[in-house]
Structure formats: C-alpha cells, structure tokens
mmCIF file of N, CA and C and ligand atoms in Angstrom:
data_model
loop_
_atom_site.group_PDB
_atom_site.id
_atom_site.type_symbol
_atom_site.label_atom_id
_atom_site.label_comp_id
_atom_site.label_asym_id
_atom_site.label_seq_id
_atom_site.Cartn_x
_atom_site.Cartn_y
_atom_site.Cartn_z
ATOM 1 N N GLU B 1 216.231 25.570 0.628
ATOM 2 C CA GLU B 1 215.245 26.461 1.235
ATOM 3 C C GLU B 1 214.658 27.317 0.018
ATOM 4 N N ALA B 2 215.479 27.837 -0.820
ATOM 5 C CA ALA B 2 215.028 28.539 -2.100
ATOM 6 C C ALA B 2 213.855 27.775 -2.774
ATOM 7 N N ALA B 3 214.296 26.518 -2.881
ATOM 8 C CA ALA B 3 213.609 25.684 -3.822
ATOM 9 C C ALA B 3 211.856 25.603 -3.052
ATOM 10 N N LYS B 4 211.805 25.706 -1.937
ATOM 11 C CA LYS B 4 210.707 25.335 -1.260
ATOM 12 C C LYS B 4 209.562 26.560 -1.550
ATOM 13 N N THR B 5 210.178 27.789 -1.782
ATOM 14 C CA THR B 5 209.188 28.793 -2.001
ATOM 15 C C THR B 5 209.185 29.236 -3.361
ATOM 16 N N ALA B 6 209.535 28.370 -4.386
ATOM 17 C CA ALA B 6 209.330 28.537 -5.829
ATOM 18 C C ALA B 6 207.849 28.678 -6.185
ATOM 19 N N TYR B 7 207.608 29.544 -7.120
ATOM 20 C CA TYR B 7 206.025 29.439 -7.617
ATOM 21 C C TYR B 7 206.195 28.722 -8.834
ATOM 22 N N ALA B 8 205.605 27.400 -8.784
ATOM 23 C CA ALA B 8 205.642 26.626 -10.138
ATOM 24 C C ALA B 8 204.346 25.839 -10.037
ATOM 25 N N PRO B 9 203.342 26.352 -10.234
ATOM 26 C CA PRO B 9 202.102 25.782 -10.149
ATOM 27 C C PRO B 9 201.752 25.043 -11.557
ATOM 28 N N TYR B 10 202.404 25.322 -12.598
ATOM 29 C CA TYR B 10 202.133 24.607 -13.780
ATOM 30 C C TYR B 10 202.978 23.562 -14.219
ATOM 31 N N SER B 11 204.331 23.600 -13.634
ATOM 32 C CA SER B 11 205.142 22.352 -13.815
ATOM 33 C C SER B 11 205.256 21.485 -12.468
ATOM 34 N N GLY B 12 205.121 22.115 -11.324
ATOM 35 C CA GLY B 12 205.271 21.239 -10.106
ATOM 36 C C GLY B 12 206.617 20.858 -10.132
ATOM 37 N N PHE B 13 207.582 21.662 -10.563
ATOM 38 C CA PHE B 13 209.048 21.582 -10.571
ATOM 39 C C PHE B 13 209.818 22.676 -10.013
ATOM 40 N N HIS B 14 210.100 22.704 -8.798
ATOM 41 C CA HIS B 14 210.722 23.718 -7.864
ATOM 42 C C HIS B 14 211.916 23.765 -7.879
ATOM 43 N N VAL B 15 212.535 24.905 -8.256
ATOM 44 C CA VAL B 15 214.047 24.868 -8.557
ATOM 45 C C VAL B 15 214.685 26.130 -7.644
ATOM 46 N N GLY B 16 215.554 25.895 -6.945
ATOM 47 C CA GLY B 16 216.234 26.777 -5.976
ATOM 48 C C GLY B 16 217.689 26.904 -6.387
ATOM 49 N N ALA B 17 218.056 28.173 -6.229
ATOM 50 C CA ALA B 17 219.349 28.507 -6.535
ATOM 51 C C ALA B 17 219.986 29.730 -5.652
ATOM 52 N N ALA B 18 221.241 29.589 -5.274
ATOM 53 C CA ALA B 18 222.059 30.512 -4.331
ATOM 54 C C ALA B 18 223.351 31.060 -4.933
ATOM 55 N N VAL B 19 223.397 32.344 -5.062
ATOM 56 C CA VAL B 19 224.687 32.703 -5.507
ATOM 57 C C VAL B 19 225.689 33.208 -4.444
ATOM 58 N N LEU B 20 226.786 32.668 -4.390
ATOM 59 C CA LEU B 20 227.725 33.207 -3.419
ATOM 60 C C LEU B 20 228.491 34.218 -3.965
ATOM 61 N N LEU B 21 228.506 35.267 -3.254
ATOM 62 C CA LEU B 21 229.437 36.672 -3.806
ATOM 63 C C LEU B 21 230.385 36.817 -3.022
ATOM 64 N N GLU B 22 231.527 37.673 -3.340
ATOM 65 C CA GLU B 22 232.567 38.226 -2.544
ATOM 66 C C GLU B 22 231.976 38.690 -1.259
ATOM 67 N N GLU B 23 232.935 38.548 -0.340
ATOM 68 C CA GLU B 23 232.329 39.074 1.143
ATOM 69 C C GLU B 23 231.389 38.246 1.865
ATOM 70 N N GLU B 24 231.233 36.900 1.486
ATOM 71 C CA GLU B 24 230.319 35.762 1.884
ATOM 72 C C GLU B 24 228.892 36.103 1.804
ATOM 73 N N ILE B 25 228.354 36.995 1.083
ATOM 74 C CA ILE B 25 227.110 37.420 0.777
ATOM 75 C C ILE B 25 226.567 36.271 0.097
ATOM 76 N N ILE B 26 225.346 35.828 0.231
ATOM 77 C CA ILE B 26 224.539 34.804 -0.397
ATOM 78 C C ILE B 26 223.174 35.248 -0.818
ATOM 79 N N VAL B 27 222.874 35.185 -2.211
ATOM 80 C CA VAL B 27 221.602 35.832 -2.625
ATOM 81 C C VAL B 27 220.814 34.378 -3.177
ATOM 82 N N SER B 28 219.718 33.936 -2.631
ATOM 83 C CA SER B 28 218.920 32.963 -3.217
ATOM 84 C C SER B 28 217.482 33.372 -3.693
ATOM 85 N N ALA B 29 216.980 32.543 -4.804
ATOM 86 C CA ALA B 29 215.839 32.809 -5.173
ATOM 87 C C ALA B 29 215.345 31.474 -5.952
ATOM 88 N N ASN B 30 214.372 31.616 -6.714
ATOM 89 C CA ASN B 30 213.780 30.244 -7.320
ATOM 90 C C ASN B 30 212.981 30.714 -8.707
ATOM 91 N N ASN B 31 212.557 29.620 -9.198
ATOM 92 C CA ASN B 31 211.930 29.672 -10.248
ATOM 93 C C ASN B 31 210.384 30.267 -10.104
ATOM 94 N N GLN B 32 209.797 31.368 -10.919
ATOM 95 C CA GLN B 32 208.660 32.056 -10.930
ATOM 96 C C GLN B 32 207.972 31.769 -12.303
ATOM 97 N N GLU B 33 206.848 30.905 -12.279
ATOM 98 C CA GLU B 33 206.319 30.507 -13.457
ATOM 99 C C GLU B 33 205.107 31.691 -13.727
ATOM 100 N N ASN B 34 204.422 31.499 -14.878
ATOM 101 C CA ASN B 34 203.465 32.320 -15.271
ATOM 102 C C ASN B 34 202.402 31.649 -16.134
ATOM 103 N N VAL B 35 201.196 31.960 -16.147
ATOM 104 C CA VAL B 35 200.244 31.337 -17.075
ATOM 105 C C VAL B 35 200.460 31.494 -18.474
ATOM 106 N N ALA B 36 200.995 32.710 -18.848
ATOM 107 C CA ALA B 36 201.528 32.894 -20.006
ATOM 108 C C ALA B 36 203.213 32.133 -20.005
ATOM 109 N N TYR B 37 203.010 31.064 -20.307
ATOM 110 C CA TYR B 37 204.358 30.141 -19.961
ATOM 111 C C TYR B 37 205.759 30.846 -20.142
ATOM 112 N N PRO B 38 205.915 31.581 -21.253
ATOM 113 C CA PRO B 38 207.283 32.025 -21.496
ATOM 114 C C PRO B 38 207.557 33.210 -20.678
ATOM 115 N N SER B 39 206.502 33.951 -20.088
ATOM 116 C CA SER B 39 206.925 35.062 -19.180
ATOM 117 C C SER B 39 207.443 34.585 -17.925
ATOM 118 N N GLY B 40 207.414 33.537 -17.505
ATOM 119 C CA GLY B 40 208.040 32.829 -16.335
ATOM 120 C C GLY B 40 209.600 32.887 -16.436
ATOM 121 N N ILE B 41 210.163 32.642 -15.328
ATOM 122 C CA ILE B 41 211.754 32.625 -15.459
ATOM 123 C C ILE B 41 212.281 31.778 -14.575
ATOM 124 N N CYS B 42 213.458 30.898 -14.850
ATOM 125 C CA CYS B 42 214.207 29.846 -14.382
ATOM 126 C C CYS B 42 214.894 30.516 -13.039
ATOM 127 N N ALA B 43 215.237 29.618 -12.098
ATOM 128 C CA ALA B 43 215.741 29.989 -10.667
ATOM 129 C C ALA B 43 217.053 30.654 -10.918
ATOM 130 N N GLU B 44 217.815 30.141 -11.837
ATOM 131 C CA GLU B 44 219.229 30.399 -12.178
ATOM 132 C C GLU B 44 219.291 31.960 -12.630
ATOM 133 N N ARG B 45 218.553 32.179 -13.758
ATOM 134 C CA ARG B 45 218.635 33.542 -14.050
ATOM 135 C C ARG B 45 218.013 34.606 -13.170
ATOM 136 N N ASN B 46 216.892 34.117 -12.555
ATOM 137 C CA ASN B 46 216.182 35.239 -11.575
ATOM 138 C C ASN B 46 217.337 35.358 -10.307
ATOM 139 N N THR B 47 218.095 34.481 -9.829
ATOM 140 C CA THR B 47 218.925 34.648 -8.764
ATOM 141 C C THR B 47 220.246 35.486 -9.254
ATOM 142 N N MET B 48 220.590 35.275 -10.322
ATOM 143 C CA MET B 48 221.767 35.957 -10.802
ATOM 144 C C MET B 48 221.607 37.119 -11.189
ATOM 145 N N PHE B 49 220.241 37.626 -11.771
ATOM 146 C CA PHE B 49 219.983 38.814 -12.023
ATOM 147 C C PHE B 49 219.843 39.663 -10.680
ATOM 148 N N TYR B 50 218.945 39.137 -9.695
ATOM 149 C CA TYR B 50 218.786 39.654 -8.541
ATOM 150 C C TYR B 50 220.054 40.074 -7.774
ATOM 151 N N ALA B 51 221.137 39.173 -7.820
ATOM 152 C CA ALA B 51 222.522 39.275 -7.280
ATOM 153 C C ALA B 51 223.168 40.544 -7.993
ATOM 154 N N ASN B 52 223.153 40.494 -9.149
ATOM 155 C CA ASN B 52 223.799 41.684 -9.914
ATOM 156 C C ASN B 52 222.810 43.090 -9.699
ATOM 157 N N ALA B 53 221.594 42.768 -9.565
ATOM 158 C CA ALA B 53 221.079 44.323 -9.360
ATOM 159 C C ALA B 53 221.294 44.872 -8.002
ATOM 160 N N LYS B 54 221.403 43.970 -6.983
ATOM 161 C CA LYS B 54 221.409 44.417 -5.549
ATOM 162 C C LYS B 54 222.975 44.627 -5.244
ATOM 163 N N TYR B 55 223.815 43.877 -5.622
ATOM 164 C CA TYR B 55 225.333 43.985 -5.485
ATOM 165 C C TYR B 55 226.070 43.932 -6.629
ATOM 166 N N PRO B 56 226.077 45.072 -7.473
ATOM 167 C CA PRO B 56 226.659 44.876 -8.546
ATOM 168 C C PRO B 56 228.122 45.146 -8.439
ATOM 169 N N GLU B 57 228.433 45.637 -7.368
ATOM 170 C CA GLU B 57 230.413 45.604 -7.063
ATOM 171 C C GLU B 57 230.755 44.424 -6.548
ATOM 172 N N HIS B 58 230.117 43.360 -6.120
ATOM 173 C CA HIS B 58 230.434 42.240 -5.712
ATOM 174 C C HIS B 58 230.543 41.092 -6.554
ATOM 175 N N LYS B 59 231.659 40.571 -6.791
ATOM 176 C CA LYS B 59 231.795 39.423 -7.629
ATOM 177 C C LYS B 59 231.058 38.216 -7.627
ATOM 178 N N PRO B 60 230.384 37.566 -8.300
ATOM 179 C CA PRO B 60 229.841 36.341 -8.013
ATOM 180 C C PRO B 60 230.967 35.195 -8.115
ATOM 181 N N LEU B 61 230.785 34.173 -7.033
ATOM 182 C CA LEU B 61 231.894 33.152 -7.133
ATOM 183 C C LEU B 61 231.441 31.803 -7.512
ATOM 184 N N ALA B 62 230.264 31.619 -6.963
ATOM 185 C CA ALA B 62 229.481 30.456 -7.227
ATOM 186 C C ALA B 62 228.087 30.353 -7.118
ATOM 187 N N ILE B 63 227.509 29.423 -7.922
ATOM 188 C CA ILE B 63 225.967 29.136 -7.969
ATOM 189 C C ILE B 63 225.685 27.821 -7.783
ATOM 190 N N ALA B 64 224.801 27.423 -6.688
ATOM 191 C CA ALA B 64 224.408 26.242 -6.135
ATOM 192 C C ALA B 64 222.812 26.106 -6.765
ATOM 193 N N ILE B 65 222.548 25.033 -7.324
ATOM 194 C CA ILE B 65 221.283 24.712 -7.906
ATOM 195 C C ILE B 65 220.694 23.459 -7.446
ATOM 196 N N THR B 66 219.469 23.271 -7.118
ATOM 197 C CA THR B 66 218.832 22.087 -6.754
ATOM 198 C C THR B 66 217.295 22.234 -7.262
ATOM 199 N N ALA B 67 216.621 21.161 -7.309
ATOM 200 C CA ALA B 67 215.199 21.005 -7.610
ATOM 201 C C ALA B 67 214.440 19.998 -6.943
ATOM 202 N N CYS B 68 213.363 20.158 -6.714
ATOM 203 C CA CYS B 68 212.361 19.441 -5.829
ATOM 204 C C CYS B 68 211.116 19.250 -6.778
ATOM 205 N N GLN B 69 210.634 17.831 -6.759
ATOM 206 C CA GLN B 69 209.347 17.559 -7.154
ATOM 207 C C GLN B 69 208.713 16.704 -6.071
ATOM 208 N N ASN B 70 207.202 17.112 -5.950
ATOM 209 C CA ASN B 70 206.553 16.456 -5.055
ATOM 210 C C ASN B 70 207.185 16.409 -3.600
ATOM 211 N N GLY B 71 207.843 17.691 -3.274
ATOM 212 C CA GLY B 71 208.569 17.790 -1.910
ATOM 213 C C GLY B 71 209.834 17.018 -1.583
ATOM 214 N N LYS B 72 210.284 16.228 -2.861
ATOM 215 C CA LYS B 72 211.542 15.631 -2.618
ATOM 216 C C LYS B 72 212.508 16.253 -3.569
ATOM 217 N N PHE B 73 213.977 16.213 -3.281
ATOM 218 C CA PHE B 73 215.184 16.395 -4.173
ATOM 219 C C PHE B 73 214.780 15.555 -5.523
ATOM 220 N N THR B 74 215.253 15.902 -6.694
ATOM 221 C CA THR B 74 215.425 15.077 -7.656
ATOM 222 C C THR B 74 216.335 14.050 -7.290
ATOM 223 N N SER B 75 216.203 12.787 -8.066
ATOM 224 C CA SER B 75 217.349 11.728 -7.851
ATOM 225 C C SER B 75 218.692 12.190 -8.332
ATOM 226 N N ASN B 76 218.490 12.988 -9.525
ATOM 227 C CA ASN B 76 219.836 13.271 -10.184
ATOM 228 C C ASN B 76 219.941 14.840 -10.310
ATOM 229 N N CYS B 77 220.978 14.968 -10.702
ATOM 230 C CA CYS B 77 221.314 16.778 -10.591
ATOM 231 C C CYS B 77 220.563 17.186 -11.919
ATOM 232 N N ILE B 78 220.003 18.533 -11.746
ATOM 233 C CA ILE B 78 219.632 19.295 -12.818
ATOM 234 C C ILE B 78 220.819 20.186 -13.256
ATOM 235 N N SER B 79 220.815 20.653 -14.533
ATOM 236 C CA SER B 79 221.807 21.417 -14.859
ATOM 237 C C SER B 79 221.120 22.697 -15.707
ATOM 238 N N PRO B 80 221.823 23.779 -15.764
ATOM 239 C CA PRO B 80 220.959 24.936 -16.085
ATOM 240 C C PRO B 80 220.538 24.869 -17.705
ATOM 241 N N CYS B 81 219.497 25.632 -18.081
ATOM 242 C CA CYS B 81 218.992 25.553 -19.572
ATOM 243 C C CYS B 81 219.888 26.485 -20.255
ATOM 244 N N GLY B 82 219.623 26.369 -21.670
ATOM 245 C CA GLY B 82 220.626 27.189 -22.310
ATOM 246 C C GLY B 82 220.501 28.689 -22.355
ATOM 247 N N ALA B 83 219.286 29.328 -21.971
ATOM 248 C CA ALA B 83 219.268 30.754 -21.539
ATOM 249 C C ALA B 83 219.802 31.101 -20.405
ATOM 250 N N CYS B 84 219.917 30.276 -19.330
ATOM 251 C CA CYS B 84 220.586 30.355 -18.044
ATOM 252 C C CYS B 84 222.083 30.362 -18.153
ATOM 253 N N ARG B 85 222.416 29.324 -19.133
ATOM 254 C CA ARG B 85 224.020 29.213 -19.375
ATOM 255 C C ARG B 85 224.497 30.362 -19.982
ATOM 256 N N GLN B 86 223.752 31.043 -20.914
ATOM 257 C CA GLN B 86 224.201 32.405 -21.521
ATOM 258 C C GLN B 86 224.374 33.538 -20.394
ATOM 259 N N VAL B 87 223.348 33.606 -19.590
ATOM 260 C CA VAL B 87 223.257 34.540 -18.474
ATOM 261 C C VAL B 87 224.396 34.284 -17.628
ATOM 262 N N LEU B 88 224.750 33.165 -17.298
ATOM 263 C CA LEU B 88 225.900 32.894 -16.273
ATOM 264 C C LEU B 88 227.294 33.081 -17.071
ATOM 265 N N LEU B 89 227.341 32.690 -18.324
ATOM 266 C CA LEU B 89 228.445 33.187 -18.966
ATOM 267 C C LEU B 89 228.864 34.893 -19.033
ATOM 268 N N GLU B 90 227.653 35.395 -18.949
ATOM 269 C CA GLU B 90 227.793 36.859 -19.066
ATOM 270 C C GLU B 90 228.324 37.223 -17.678
ATOM 271 N N SER B 91 228.127 36.834 -16.530
ATOM 272 C CA SER B 91 228.627 36.987 -15.361
ATOM 273 C C SER B 91 230.159 36.688 -15.155
ATOM 274 N N GLU B 92 230.343 35.619 -15.844
ATOM 275 C CA GLU B 92 232.041 35.359 -15.782
ATOM 276 C C GLU B 92 232.628 36.286 -16.678
ATOM 277 N N ASN B 93 232.138 36.746 -17.879
ATOM 278 C CA ASN B 93 232.892 37.817 -18.512
ATOM 279 C C ASN B 93 232.822 39.194 -18.052
ATOM 280 N N ARG B 94 231.622 39.511 -17.212
ATOM 281 C CA ARG B 94 231.764 40.790 -16.532
ATOM 282 C C ARG B 94 232.692 40.942 -15.436
ATOM 283 N N TYR B 95 232.492 39.888 -14.582
ATOM 284 C CA TYR B 95 233.558 40.017 -13.476
ATOM 285 C C TYR B 95 234.983 39.407 -13.427
ATOM 286 N N LYS B 96 235.145 38.988 -15.034
ATOM 287 C CA LYS B 96 236.431 38.232 -15.427
ATOM 288 C C LYS B 96 236.944 37.442 -14.161
ATOM 289 N N SER B 97 235.868 36.370 -14.097
ATOM 290 C CA SER B 97 236.243 35.370 -12.859
ATOM 291 C C SER B 97 235.399 34.208 -13.069
ATOM 292 N N PRO B 98 236.046 33.007 -13.117
ATOM 293 C CA PRO B 98 235.040 31.848 -13.227
ATOM 294 C C PRO B 98 234.048 31.678 -12.128
ATOM 295 N N LEU B 99 232.900 31.174 -12.743
ATOM 296 C CA LEU B 99 231.771 30.810 -11.659
ATOM 297 C C LEU B 99 231.617 29.281 -11.504
ATOM 298 N N ARG B 100 231.918 29.023 -10.263
ATOM 299 C CA ARG B 100 231.663 27.488 -9.898
ATOM 300 C C ARG B 100 230.214 27.235 -9.766
ATOM 301 N N ILE B 101 229.977 25.913 -10.427
ATOM 302 C CA ILE B 101 228.539 25.663 -10.434
ATOM 303 C C ILE B 101 228.145 24.430 -9.449
ATOM 304 N N LEU B 102 227.459 24.514 -8.552
ATOM 305 C CA LEU B 102 227.413 23.297 -7.801
ATOM 306 C C LEU B 102 225.874 22.733 -7.936
ATOM 307 N N LEU B 103 225.863 21.370 -8.211
ATOM 308 C CA LEU B 103 224.433 20.743 -8.544
ATOM 309 C C LEU B 103 224.216 19.762 -7.372
ATOM 310 N N TYR B 104 223.224 20.111 -6.854
ATOM 311 C CA TYR B 104 222.708 19.257 -5.737
ATOM 312 C C TYR B 104 221.625 18.184 -6.064
ATOM 313 N N SER B 105 221.579 16.953 -5.541
ATOM 314 C CA SER B 105 220.344 16.192 -5.876
ATOM 315 C C SER B 105 220.495 14.815 -4.745
ATOM 316 N N GLU B 106 219.436 14.214 -4.740
ATOM 317 C CA GLU B 106 219.413 13.190 -3.813
ATOM 318 C C GLU B 106 220.649 12.134 -3.708
ATOM 319 N N ASN B 107 220.897 11.835 -5.002
ATOM 320 C CA ASN B 107 221.973 10.767 -5.287
ATOM 321 C C ASN B 107 223.347 11.360 -5.515
ATOM 322 N N GLU B 108 223.567 12.518 -5.959
ATOM 323 C CA GLU B 108 224.845 13.003 -6.530
ATOM 324 C C GLU B 108 225.097 14.375 -6.147
ATOM 325 N N ILE B 109 226.145 14.849 -6.370
ATOM 326 C CA ILE B 109 226.573 16.236 -6.250
ATOM 327 C C ILE B 109 227.500 16.394 -7.254
ATOM 328 N N GLN B 110 227.452 17.535 -8.067
ATOM 329 C CA GLN B 110 228.351 17.618 -9.049
ATOM 330 C C GLN B 110 228.861 19.075 -9.099
ATOM 331 N N VAL B 111 230.262 19.161 -9.422
ATOM 332 C CA VAL B 111 230.951 20.474 -9.187
ATOM 333 C C VAL B 111 231.739 20.807 -10.565
ATOM 334 N N ILE B 112 231.027 21.943 -11.035
ATOM 335 C CA ILE B 112 231.640 22.297 -12.404
ATOM 336 C C ILE B 112 232.534 23.696 -12.271
ATOM 337 N N GLU B 113 233.749 23.730 -12.515
ATOM 338 C CA GLU B 113 234.607 24.989 -12.069
ATOM 339 C C GLU B 113 234.366 26.209 -13.136
ATOM 340 N N SER B 114 233.663 26.108 -14.251
ATOM 341 C CA SER B 114 233.326 27.411 -15.017
ATOM 342 C C SER B 114 232.079 26.962 -15.784
ATOM 343 N N ILE B 115 231.347 28.093 -16.168
ATOM 344 C CA ILE B 115 230.158 27.805 -17.035
ATOM 345 C C ILE B 115 230.579 27.680 -18.404
ATOM 346 N N LYS B 116 232.009 27.949 -18.793
ATOM 347 C CA LYS B 116 232.475 27.524 -20.196
ATOM 348 C C LYS B 116 232.559 26.184 -20.460
ATOM 349 N N GLU B 117 232.579 25.372 -19.305
ATOM 350 C CA GLU B 117 232.555 23.948 -19.656
ATOM 351 C C GLU B 117 231.192 23.444 -20.092
ATOM 352 N N LEU B 118 230.218 24.175 -19.527
ATOM 353 C CA LEU B 118 228.662 23.946 -20.072
ATOM 354 C C LEU B 118 228.356 24.538 -21.353
ATOM 355 N N LEU B 119 228.887 25.560 -21.773
ATOM 356 C CA LEU B 119 228.621 26.347 -22.916
ATOM 357 C C LEU B 119 229.770 26.596 -23.824
ATOM 358 N N PRO B 120 230.562 25.635 -24.557
ATOM 359 C CA PRO B 120 231.563 25.818 -25.405
ATOM 360 C C PRO B 120 231.053 26.694 -26.680
ATOM 361 N N LEU B 121 232.205 27.088 -27.340
ATOM 362 C CA LEU B 121 231.896 27.874 -28.720
ATOM 363 C C LEU B 121 230.953 28.968 -28.475
ATOM 364 N N SER B 122 230.965 29.591 -27.301
ATOM 365 C CA SER B 122 229.640 30.551 -26.997
ATOM 366 C C SER B 122 229.828 31.852 -27.612
ATOM 367 N N PHE B 123 228.922 32.705 -27.706
ATOM 368 C CA PHE B 123 228.823 34.014 -28.341
ATOM 369 C C PHE B 123 229.251 35.067 -27.114
ATOM 370 N N SER B 124 230.104 35.816 -27.414
ATOM 371 C CA SER B 124 230.617 36.557 -26.284
ATOM 372 C C SER B 124 231.118 37.968 -27.074
ATOM 373 N N MET B 125 231.379 39.091 -26.186
ATOM 374 C CA MET B 125 231.845 40.131 -26.513
ATOM 375 C C MET B 125 233.199 40.077 -27.792
ATOM 376 N N GLU B 126 233.687 39.066 -27.394
ATOM 377 C CA GLU B 126 234.898 38.997 -28.447
ATOM 378 C C GLU B 126 234.560 38.381 -29.770
ATOM 379 N N SER B 127 233.303 37.902 -29.770
ATOM 380 C CA SER B 127 232.776 37.472 -31.167
ATOM 381 C C SER B 127 232.398 38.687 -32.014
HETATM 382 N N1 THU M 201 213.673 25.537 -14.421
HETATM 383 C C1 THU M 201 214.637 26.276 -13.772
HETATM 384 O O1 THU M 201 214.154 26.999 -12.946
HETATM 385 N N2 THU M 201 215.840 25.745 -13.921
HETATM 386 C C2 THU M 201 216.378 24.889 -14.763
HETATM 387 O O2 THU M 201 217.613 24.602 -14.738
HETATM 388 C C3 THU M 201 215.774 24.121 -15.416
HETATM 389 C C4 THU M 201 214.041 24.359 -15.408
HETATM 390 C C5 THU M 201 212.106 25.599 -14.239
HETATM 391 C C6 THU M 201 211.605 26.312 -15.241
HETATM 392 C C7 THU M 201 210.119 26.010 -15.294
HETATM 393 O O3 THU M 201 209.521 26.863 -14.192
HETATM 394 C C8 THU M 201 210.206 24.701 -14.445
HETATM 395 O O4 THU M 201 211.575 24.577 -13.892
HETATM 396 C C9 THU M 201 210.000 23.346 -15.299
HETATM 397 O O5 THU M 201 210.752 23.660 -16.723
#
C-alpha cells in the first residue's frame, strides 16, 4: 500500500516501507523524489524518521520493505542503501534492541534479524 503512493516521477521506482513499533503500532511511508535529485529521500529513512518523530517512546521492532516498478512488485528483494542502513543502525542502538528486516518481492521473502548483518564494522557511538 505504501509503495503505491510513493512520489517517484524520476526513477519510476516505487518503494514502500512499514515500521512495526511496540504496542502493535505500524507506521508506513515511501520514497519521495525531487527534481534536485539528492533532495529526495528513500522509503526506509522517511518511514523510520517519521516513526521516531511521532512515537519516540515506542521501540521499533521490525521494518518491512518492498518495491514496485510499472505497477508490479520487483522479482527479487531490494535491500536498503548504505545511508538507510546507517539510519536503521541508529534505531537499534538508540532503542537497544535488534530491528528485524523483512524484504518482500514477487519471488522471494527474506528475513534478516538485525541491521548489524547488513552493516558490519559500522561507525557507532562506541567508535
Ligand atoms: N530507494 C528507496 O526508497 N529505497 C531503497 O532501498 C533503494 C532506493 C529509492 C530512492 C529513489 O527514489 C528510487 O528508489 C530509485 O533509486
């Protein structure tokens, strides 16, 4: 549903994300592009920032991500870009809890138990 309302007139790549928070709250959003390309933002960051802005007291437990092109889900899963991985890592560190990542596509579903699997040797507060 979130991917359907993405604003992606430049790439035609519609990404949707949904963050599950404690108390079964779900926040969803999508990518928002801009004619000045770097001013746009990915679905994952947009969604996590909104979840953190609206429900700062609720721990994010999982994020689901999917993408559509020409009205169809991609054949295989897409996974978050580097900048989004860094933002998702911040959530794990802030709330001291692993964030499960669910990737959905036409042919496969992938479940990753922690963003640390996608961002090894990361820069964090301990650094
Ligand atoms: N995009 C996302 O929203 N999430 C990803 O994981 C990869 C890429 C967006 C950015 C841009 O609006 C479009 O997809 C094409 O890269």
